[in-house]
Amino acid sequence: MAILNSSSTLSSTFYFTGIPGYEEFNHWISIPFCLLYLVGITGNCIILHVIRTDPRLHEPMYYFLAMLSLTDLGMSLAPVITLFRVLWSISREIQFNICVVQMFVIHTFSFTESSVLLAMALDRYVAICQPLRYATILTPKLIIKVGIAALLRSAILMIPPLARLAFFRFCHSHVLSHSYCLHQDMIRLACADTKFNVIYGLVVIILLWGLDALGILISYAFILHSVLKITSREGRLKALNTCASHICAVLILYVPMIGLSIVHRFAKHSSPLIHIFMAHIYLMVPPVLNPIIYSVKTKQIRQGIFHLLLHPQIRSLVT
């Protein structure tokens, strides 16, 4: 019976939801979405290129920033195809197995981004509290291991709940709440015992987001304690300014994440527009704002982009 259920579920079709009540304006609505995704993808690609090509940026802080840009690209590219298929009235359908793959990619990269932000907080802690040991502690090998561990941790923990979906029967409506697949959205359509998935999902959120957030808070407690020992006001401001971009990145990831989780768990019967609005903020805001924030607040990144965009002859005159 389990095998039958699995094969039946894998061949089933689900349907995305666009913007309810605004179907006739979908083509116009797609324009700002297209611009936002274009800004996010282009901005992160530019940061990756600048870090790769500028030897001055081959330091731990910028390696972690490159990881952040990679996870942002993963988060933004995973839902973009299905979003525009819906908005451009190409198709609202998606097969179950493709939906699970998209779900896996979205959740894995969102959890990985949280881990990368924790690593960046530890980077700031070492840079401010133990500057003489910065290069010896955060070696390139350690940074690579941290990145791989962050990705594997997120990916492995997502396998059990998604694998169980293959054995669920979906006898309710097959209409999803968004234009892409989310685990919490899929399990509400199942007419099966989803207690494991609900509890497991909550535990994973606590273990990943919760522990990462706690680690970031502890890191900044030590950073603040160390900064307060600096005698000059200029020195304190300079030290804190190196953390400003990271603090903004933490806020623009965690606030939409928490908002979307609250909406799915405690506002199930609220307007569909709220669910759709929060879901798109959750996936679009970090990839769009992170490169902008780091380009504005980080002098070295700003200079690297400046040199990249200028014509070589003008660049030689400026330098």
mmCIF file of C-alpha atoms in Angstrom:
data_model
loop_
_atom_site.group_PDB
_atom_site.id
_atom_site.type_symbol
_atom_site.label_atom_id
_atom_site.label_comp_id
_atom_site.label_asym_id
_atom_site.label_seq_id
_atom_site.Cartn_x
_atom_site.Cartn_y
_atom_site.Cartn_z
ATOM 1 C CA MET A 1 0.000 0.000 0.000
ATOM 2 C CA ALA A 2 2.856 2.381 0.827
ATOM 3 C CA ILE A 3 4.376 1.724 -2.585
ATOM 4 C CA LEU A 4 1.054 2.413 -4.278
ATOM 5 C CA ASN A 5 0.608 5.610 -2.334
ATOM 6 C CA SER A 6 4.128 6.675 -3.233
ATOM 7 C CA SER A 7 3.734 6.062 -6.947
ATOM 8 C CA SER A 8 0.326 7.723 -6.958
ATOM 9 C CA THR A 9 1.622 10.785 -5.162
ATOM 10 C CA LEU A 10 4.704 11.140 -7.350
ATOM 11 C CA SER A 11 2.552 11.332 -10.466
ATOM 12 C CA SER A 12 0.087 13.815 -8.986
ATOM 13 C CA THR A 13 -0.129 17.423 -10.122
ATOM 14 C CA PHE A 14 -0.281 20.513 -7.932
ATOM 15 C CA TYR A 15 -1.350 24.018 -8.898
ATOM 16 C CA PHE A 16 0.291 27.301 -7.998
ATOM 17 C CA THR A 17 -1.560 30.423 -6.915
ATOM 18 C CA GLY A 18 -0.804 33.798 -8.475
ATOM 19 C CA ILE A 19 -2.202 37.004 -7.017
ATOM 20 C CA PRO A 20 -5.870 36.231 -6.179
ATOM 21 C CA GLY A 21 -8.274 38.795 -7.626
ATOM 22 C CA TYR A 22 -5.607 40.395 -9.815
ATOM 23 C CA GLU A 23 -5.239 37.724 -12.512
ATOM 24 C CA GLU A 24 -5.879 40.207 -15.334
ATOM 25 C CA PHE A 25 -2.944 42.325 -14.096
ATOM 26 C CA ASN A 26 -0.469 39.433 -13.797
ATOM 27 C CA HIS A 27 1.621 40.623 -16.737
ATOM 28 C CA TRP A 28 1.980 44.074 -15.172
ATOM 29 C CA ILE A 29 2.643 42.615 -11.725
ATOM 30 C CA SER A 30 5.442 40.528 -13.228
ATOM 31 C CA ILE A 31 7.401 43.685 -14.152
ATOM 32 C CA PRO A 32 8.414 44.728 -10.587
ATOM 33 C CA PHE A 33 9.085 41.083 -9.704
ATOM 34 C CA CYS A 34 11.305 40.771 -12.757
ATOM 35 C CA LEU A 35 13.184 43.958 -11.848
ATOM 36 C CA LEU A 36 13.698 42.842 -8.242
ATOM 37 C CA TYR A 37 14.996 39.423 -9.238
ATOM 38 C CA LEU A 38 17.229 41.030 -11.855
ATOM 39 C CA VAL A 39 18.660 43.423 -9.257
ATOM 40 C CA GLY A 40 19.238 40.581 -6.786
ATOM 41 C CA ILE A 41 20.868 38.193 -9.251
ATOM 42 C CA THR A 42 22.991 40.908 -10.914
ATOM 43 C CA GLY A 43 24.083 42.414 -7.582
ATOM 44 C CA ASN A 44 25.186 39.082 -6.129
ATOM 45 C CA CYS A 45 26.986 38.093 -9.338
ATOM 46 C CA ILE A 46 28.863 41.422 -9.318
ATOM 47 C CA ILE A 47 29.938 40.926 -5.697
ATOM 48 C CA LEU A 48 31.152 37.396 -6.467
ATOM 49 C CA HIS A 49 33.091 38.656 -9.490
ATOM 50 C CA VAL A 50 34.662 41.545 -7.568
ATOM 51 C CA ILE A 51 35.746 39.262 -4.704
ATOM 52 C CA ARG A 52 37.175 36.703 -7.147
ATOM 53 C CA THR A 53 39.132 39.185 -9.262
ATOM 54 C CA ASP A 54 40.376 41.672 -6.635
ATOM 55 C CA PRO A 55 43.347 40.249 -4.633
ATOM 56 C CA ARG A 56 42.733 42.840 -1.889
ATOM 57 C CA LEU A 57 39.455 41.103 -1.086
ATOM 58 C CA HIS A 58 40.949 37.640 -0.614
ATOM 59 C CA GLU A 59 40.348 37.792 3.132
ATOM 60 C CA PRO A 60 38.043 35.792 5.455
ATOM 61 C CA MET A 61 35.398 38.529 5.702
ATOM 62 C CA TYR A 62 34.951 38.646 1.929
ATOM 63 C CA TYR A 63 35.045 34.865 1.534
ATOM 64 C CA PHE A 64 32.075 34.690 3.895
ATOM 65 C CA LEU A 65 30.401 37.481 1.920
ATOM 66 C CA ALA A 66 30.887 35.378 -1.228
ATOM 67 C CA MET A 67 29.156 32.471 0.542
ATOM 68 C CA LEU A 68 26.295 34.783 1.447
ATOM 69 C CA SER A 69 25.942 35.845 -2.199
ATOM 70 C CA LEU A 70 25.934 32.212 -3.343
ATOM 71 C CA THR A 71 23.158 31.305 -0.907
ATOM 72 C CA ASP A 72 21.215 34.400 -1.977
ATOM 73 C CA LEU A 73 21.498 33.265 -5.601
ATOM 74 C CA GLY A 74 20.244 29.813 -4.626
ATOM 75 C CA MET A 75 17.274 31.299 -2.774
ATOM 76 C CA SER A 76 16.333 33.610 -5.642
ATOM 77 C CA LEU A 77 16.865 31.253 -8.587
ATOM 78 C CA ALA A 78 14.898 28.320 -7.136
ATOM 79 C CA PRO A 79 11.410 29.928 -7.329
ATOM 80 C CA VAL A 80 11.950 32.313 -10.253
ATOM 81 C CA ILE A 81 10.926 29.916 -13.059
ATOM 82 C CA THR A 82 7.629 28.847 -11.510
ATOM 83 C CA LEU A 83 6.818 32.425 -10.444
ATOM 84 C CA PHE A 84 7.045 33.775 -13.970
ATOM 85 C CA ARG A 85 5.289 30.726 -15.446
ATOM 86 C CA VAL A 86 2.325 31.696 -13.267
ATOM 87 C CA LEU A 87 2.477 35.462 -13.825
ATOM 88 C CA TRP A 88 2.928 35.085 -17.590
ATOM 89 C CA SER A 89 0.007 32.588 -17.738
ATOM 90 C CA ILE A 90 2.224 29.832 -19.173
ATOM 91 C CA SER A 91 1.289 27.142 -16.656
ATOM 92 C CA ARG A 92 0.169 26.837 -13.045
ATOM 93 C CA GLU A 93 0.923 23.113 -12.853
ATOM 94 C CA ILE A 94 3.861 21.357 -11.229
ATOM 95 C CA GLN A 95 4.497 17.660 -10.730
ATOM 96 C CA PHE A 96 4.975 16.391 -7.192
ATOM 97 C CA ASN A 97 8.601 15.279 -7.589
ATOM 98 C CA ILE A 98 9.638 18.620 -9.144
ATOM 99 C CA CYS A 99 7.810 20.438 -6.345
ATOM 100 C CA VAL A 100 9.763 18.475 -3.722
ATOM 101 C CA VAL A 101 13.064 19.314 -5.441
ATOM 102 C CA GLN A 102 12.180 23.014 -5.493
ATOM 103 C CA MET A 103 11.110 22.804 -1.849
ATOM 104 C CA PHE A 104 14.396 21.132 -0.924
ATOM 105 C CA VAL A 105 16.485 23.826 -2.679
ATOM 106 C CA ILE A 106 14.551 26.751 -1.158
ATOM 107 C CA HIS A 107 14.621 25.460 2.430
ATOM 108 C CA THR A 108 18.239 24.238 2.205
ATOM 109 C CA PHE A 109 19.562 27.593 1.003
ATOM 110 C CA SER A 110 17.468 29.586 3.487
ATOM 111 C CA PHE A 111 18.829 27.510 6.389
ATOM 112 C CA THR A 112 22.346 27.678 4.933
ATOM 113 C CA GLU A 113 22.127 31.467 4.800
ATOM 114 C CA SER A 114 21.362 31.504 8.513
ATOM 115 C CA SER A 115 24.493 29.409 9.158
ATOM 116 C CA VAL A 116 26.604 31.698 6.959
ATOM 117 C CA LEU A 117 25.398 34.711 8.944
ATOM 118 C CA LEU A 118 26.500 32.953 12.138
ATOM 119 C CA ALA A 119 29.931 32.340 10.583
ATOM 120 C CA MET A 120 30.109 36.023 9.623
ATOM 121 C CA ALA A 121 29.267 37.001 13.216
ATOM 122 C CA LEU A 122 32.123 34.814 14.468
ATOM 123 C CA ASP A 123 34.361 36.433 11.843
ATOM 124 C CA ARG A 124 33.515 39.877 13.248
ATOM 125 C CA TYR A 125 34.118 38.591 16.794
ATOM 126 C CA VAL A 126 37.611 37.341 15.930
ATOM 127 C CA ALA A 127 38.440 40.498 13.928
ATOM 128 C CA ILE A 128 37.452 42.844 16.785
ATOM 129 C CA CYS A 129 38.226 40.816 19.920
ATOM 130 C CA GLN A 130 41.334 38.927 18.732
ATOM 131 C CA PRO A 131 42.698 40.924 15.774
ATOM 132 C CA LEU A 132 46.287 39.623 16.113
ATOM 133 C CA ARG A 133 45.106 36.026 15.647
ATOM 134 C CA TYR A 134 42.593 36.803 12.888
ATOM 135 C CA ALA A 135 44.611 35.397 9.974
ATOM 136 C CA THR A 136 45.789 32.327 11.892
ATOM 137 C CA ILE A 137 42.318 31.365 13.179
ATOM 138 C CA LEU A 138 40.267 31.976 10.021
ATOM 139 C CA THR A 139 42.401 30.148 7.476
ATOM 140 C CA PRO A 140 41.098 29.425 3.933
ATOM 141 C CA LYS A 141 40.826 25.688 4.763
ATOM 142 C CA LEU A 142 38.688 26.424 7.822
ATOM 143 C CA ILE A 143 36.447 28.769 5.826
ATOM 144 C CA ILE A 144 35.883 26.103 3.149
ATOM 145 C CA LYS A 145 35.045 23.524 5.838
ATOM 146 C CA VAL A 146 32.581 25.950 7.449
ATOM 147 C CA GLY A 147 30.828 26.553 4.123
ATOM 148 C CA ILE A 148 30.557 22.836 3.315
ATOM 149 C CA ALA A 149 29.363 22.031 6.844
ATOM 150 C CA ALA A 150 26.692 24.749 6.683
ATOM 151 C CA LEU A 151 25.345 23.413 3.371
ATOM 152 C CA LEU A 152 25.451 19.742 4.405
ATOM 153 C CA ARG A 153 23.812 20.418 7.759
ATOM 154 C CA SER A 154 20.883 22.176 6.119
ATOM 155 C CA ALA A 155 20.516 19.655 3.278
ATOM 156 C CA ILE A 156 20.663 16.530 5.454
ATOM 157 C CA LEU A 157 18.129 17.825 7.976
ATOM 158 C CA MET A 158 15.661 18.572 5.148
ATOM 159 C CA ILE A 159 15.680 15.005 3.778
ATOM 160 C CA PRO A 160 13.477 13.177 6.378
ATOM 161 C CA PRO A 161 10.353 15.425 6.216
ATOM 162 C CA LEU A 162 10.505 15.734 2.425
ATOM 163 C CA ALA A 163 11.008 11.981 1.990
ATOM 164 C CA ARG A 164 7.866 11.333 4.062
ATOM 165 C CA LEU A 165 5.817 13.441 1.646
ATOM 166 C CA ALA A 166 6.133 10.629 -0.918
ATOM 167 C CA PHE A 167 3.966 8.425 1.313
ATOM 168 C CA PHE A 168 1.213 10.997 1.953
ATOM 169 C CA ARG A 169 -2.124 10.977 0.171
ATOM 170 C CA PHE A 170 -3.284 14.390 -0.986
ATOM 171 C CA CYS A 171 -7.036 14.023 -1.166
ATOM 172 C CA HIS A 172 -7.769 17.688 -0.432
ATOM 173 C CA SER A 173 -7.323 20.523 -2.897
ATOM 174 C CA HIS A 174 -4.022 20.398 -4.788
ATOM 175 C CA VAL A 175 -3.859 24.190 -4.954
ATOM 176 C CA LEU A 176 -0.765 25.626 -3.259
ATOM 177 C CA SER A 177 -0.820 29.007 -1.535
ATOM 178 C CA HIS A 178 2.141 30.441 -3.459
ATOM 179 C CA SER A 179 3.802 30.387 -6.858
ATOM 180 C CA TYR A 180 6.471 28.016 -5.547
ATOM 181 C CA CYS A 181 6.615 25.029 -3.181
ATOM 182 C CA LEU A 182 7.092 25.244 0.591
ATOM 183 C CA HIS A 183 7.012 22.335 3.037
ATOM 184 C CA GLN A 184 4.555 23.981 5.436
ATOM 185 C CA ASP A 185 2.243 24.714 2.517
ATOM 186 C CA MET A 186 2.370 21.157 1.152
ATOM 187 C CA ILE A 187 1.587 19.338 4.404
ATOM 188 C CA ARG A 188 -1.624 21.310 4.944
ATOM 189 C CA LEU A 189 -2.993 19.636 1.786
ATOM 190 C CA ALA A 190 -2.285 16.093 2.979
ATOM 191 C CA CYS A 191 -5.082 13.914 4.360
ATOM 192 C CA ALA A 192 -2.650 11.921 6.487
ATOM 193 C CA ASP A 193 -1.013 12.097 9.871
ATOM 194 C CA THR A 194 1.422 15.000 9.456
ATOM 195 C CA LYS A 195 2.338 15.234 13.139
ATOM 196 C CA PHE A 196 5.915 14.078 12.508
ATOM 197 C CA ASN A 197 6.452 16.682 9.789
ATOM 198 C CA VAL A 198 4.992 19.469 11.916
ATOM 199 C CA ILE A 199 7.035 18.583 15.019
ATOM 200 C CA TYR A 200 10.182 17.844 13.008
ATOM 201 C CA GLY A 201 9.857 21.152 11.174
ATOM 202 C CA LEU A 202 9.520 23.022 14.466
ATOM 203 C CA VAL A 203 12.561 21.220 15.921
ATOM 204 C CA VAL A 204 14.640 21.985 12.815
ATOM 205 C CA ILE A 205 13.679 25.666 13.015
ATOM 206 C CA ILE A 206 14.725 25.770 16.687
ATOM 207 C CA LEU A 207 17.980 23.874 16.041
ATOM 208 C CA LEU A 208 18.990 25.854 12.965
ATOM 209 C CA TRP A 209 17.478 29.334 13.159
ATOM 210 C CA GLY A 210 17.285 29.320 16.959
ATOM 211 C CA LEU A 211 20.848 28.183 17.641
ATOM 212 C CA ASP A 212 22.236 30.341 14.835
ATOM 213 C CA ALA A 213 20.410 33.392 16.194
ATOM 214 C CA LEU A 214 21.641 32.596 19.724
ATOM 215 C CA GLY A 215 25.208 32.257 18.443
ATOM 216 C CA ILE A 216 24.937 35.619 16.668
ATOM 217 C CA LEU A 217 23.602 37.290 19.834
ATOM 218 C CA ILE A 218 26.412 35.822 21.962
ATOM 219 C CA SER A 219 29.022 36.913 19.411
ATOM 220 C CA TYR A 220 27.712 40.465 19.468
ATOM 221 C CA ALA A 221 27.605 40.475 23.261
ATOM 222 C CA PHE A 222 31.350 39.749 23.291
ATOM 223 C CA ILE A 223 31.919 42.270 20.483
ATOM 224 C CA LEU A 224 30.056 44.988 22.378
ATOM 225 C CA HIS A 225 31.982 44.174 25.557
ATOM 226 C CA SER A 226 35.257 44.477 23.662
ATOM 227 C CA VAL A 227 34.230 47.674 21.842
ATOM 228 C CA LEU A 228 33.289 49.412 25.092
ATOM 229 C CA LYS A 229 36.862 48.928 26.279
ATOM 230 C CA ILE A 230 38.155 51.095 23.417
ATOM 231 C CA THR A 231 38.977 54.490 24.867
ATOM 232 C CA SER A 232 38.442 56.714 21.822
ATOM 233 C CA ARG A 233 34.958 57.413 20.495
ATOM 234 C CA GLU A 234 36.238 57.232 16.918
ATOM 235 C CA GLY A 235 37.728 53.806 17.559
ATOM 236 C CA ARG A 236 34.443 52.487 18.969
ATOM 237 C CA LEU A 237 32.463 53.838 16.011
ATOM 238 C CA LYS A 238 34.955 52.394 13.526
ATOM 239 C CA ALA A 239 34.745 48.950 15.140
ATOM 240 C CA LEU A 240 30.952 48.992 15.228
ATOM 241 C CA ASN A 241 30.766 50.251 11.656
ATOM 242 C CA THR A 242 32.449 47.057 10.448
ATOM 243 C CA CYS A 243 29.447 45.159 11.867
ATOM 244 C CA ALA A 244 26.699 47.384 10.438
ATOM 245 C CA SER A 245 26.302 45.529 7.134
ATOM 246 C CA HIS A 246 26.182 42.169 8.882
ATOM 247 C CA ILE A 247 23.540 43.340 11.377
ATOM 248 C CA CYS A 248 21.373 44.543 8.479
ATOM 249 C CA ALA A 249 21.802 41.194 6.702
ATOM 250 C CA VAL A 250 20.716 39.345 9.858
ATOM 251 C CA LEU A 251 17.595 41.478 10.213
ATOM 252 C CA ILE A 252 16.491 41.203 6.586
ATOM 253 C CA LEU A 253 16.780 37.392 6.745
ATOM 254 C CA TYR A 254 15.275 36.662 10.158
ATOM 255 C CA VAL A 255 12.406 39.164 10.191
ATOM 256 C CA PRO A 256 10.723 37.810 6.993
ATOM 257 C CA MET A 257 11.464 34.218 8.075
ATOM 258 C CA ILE A 258 9.777 34.709 11.433
ATOM 259 C CA GLY A 259 6.897 36.596 9.821
ATOM 260 C CA LEU A 260 6.233 33.817 7.289
ATOM 261 C CA SER A 261 6.370 31.103 9.982
ATOM 262 C CA ILE A 262 3.915 33.047 12.172
ATOM 263 C CA VAL A 263 1.523 33.557 9.258
ATOM 264 C CA HIS A 264 1.553 29.849 8.349
ATOM 265 C CA ARG A 265 1.058 28.650 11.920
ATOM 266 C CA PHE A 266 -1.213 31.249 13.508
ATOM 267 C CA ALA A 267 -2.934 33.041 10.627
ATOM 268 C CA LYS A 268 -4.056 30.121 8.476
ATOM 269 C CA HIS A 269 -7.455 31.675 7.792
ATOM 270 C CA SER A 270 -6.205 35.173 7.017
ATOM 271 C CA SER A 271 -6.358 36.737 3.562
ATOM 272 C CA PRO A 272 -4.378 34.803 0.893
ATOM 273 C CA LEU A 273 -2.741 38.096 -0.073
ATOM 274 C CA ILE A 274 -0.997 38.178 3.326
ATOM 275 C CA HIS A 275 0.455 34.689 2.778
ATOM 276 C CA ILE A 276 1.592 35.552 -0.741
ATOM 277 C CA PHE A 277 3.038 38.917 0.304
ATOM 278 C CA MET A 278 5.046 37.405 3.190
ATOM 279 C CA ALA A 279 6.257 34.496 1.061
ATOM 280 C CA HIS A 280 7.661 36.764 -1.639
ATOM 281 C CA ILE A 281 9.284 39.080 0.919
ATOM 282 C CA TYR A 282 10.915 36.010 2.491
ATOM 283 C CA LEU A 283 12.563 34.996 -0.800
ATOM 284 C CA MET A 284 13.185 38.353 -2.484
ATOM 285 C CA VAL A 285 14.280 40.764 0.239
ATOM 286 C CA PRO A 286 17.608 39.135 1.304
ATOM 287 C CA PRO A 287 18.966 38.535 -2.247
ATOM 288 C CA VAL A 288 17.998 42.064 -3.337
ATOM 289 C CA LEU A 289 19.090 44.051 -0.278
ATOM 290 C CA ASN A 290 22.257 42.189 0.780
ATOM 291 C CA PRO A 291 24.393 43.229 -2.238
ATOM 292 C CA ILE A 292 23.043 46.785 -1.995
ATOM 293 C CA ILE A 293 23.854 47.045 1.714
ATOM 294 C CA TYR A 294 27.362 45.617 1.354
ATOM 295 C CA SER A 295 28.048 47.792 -1.687
ATOM 296 C CA VAL A 296 27.021 50.935 0.202
ATOM 297 C CA LYS A 297 28.484 50.152 3.630
ATOM 298 C CA THR A 298 31.719 48.333 2.691
ATOM 299 C CA LYS A 299 34.373 50.614 1.208
ATOM 300 C CA GLN A 300 36.444 47.823 -0.332
ATOM 301 C CA ILE A 301 33.421 46.319 -2.139
ATOM 302 C CA ARG A 302 32.358 49.770 -3.301
ATOM 303 C CA GLN A 303 35.833 50.450 -4.698
ATOM 304 C CA GLY A 304 35.894 47.051 -6.400
ATOM 305 C CA ILE A 305 32.562 47.715 -8.132
ATOM 306 C CA PHE A 306 33.774 51.199 -9.077
ATOM 307 C CA HIS A 307 36.860 49.743 -10.755
ATOM 308 C CA LEU A 308 34.766 47.054 -12.456
ATOM 309 C CA LEU A 309 32.271 49.476 -13.970
ATOM 310 C CA LEU A 310 34.690 52.162 -15.099
ATOM 311 C CA HIS A 311 36.195 52.025 -18.567
ATOM 312 C CA PRO A 312 39.845 50.797 -18.314
ATOM 313 C CA GLN A 313 41.236 54.084 -19.697
ATOM 314 C CA ILE A 314 39.251 56.195 -17.225
ATOM 315 C CA ARG A 315 40.228 53.808 -14.434
ATOM 316 C CA SER A 316 43.936 54.295 -15.225
ATOM 317 C CA LEU A 317 43.513 58.070 -15.088
ATOM 318 C CA VAL A 318 41.702 57.892 -11.729
ATOM 319 C CA THR A 319 44.263 55.575 -10.181
#
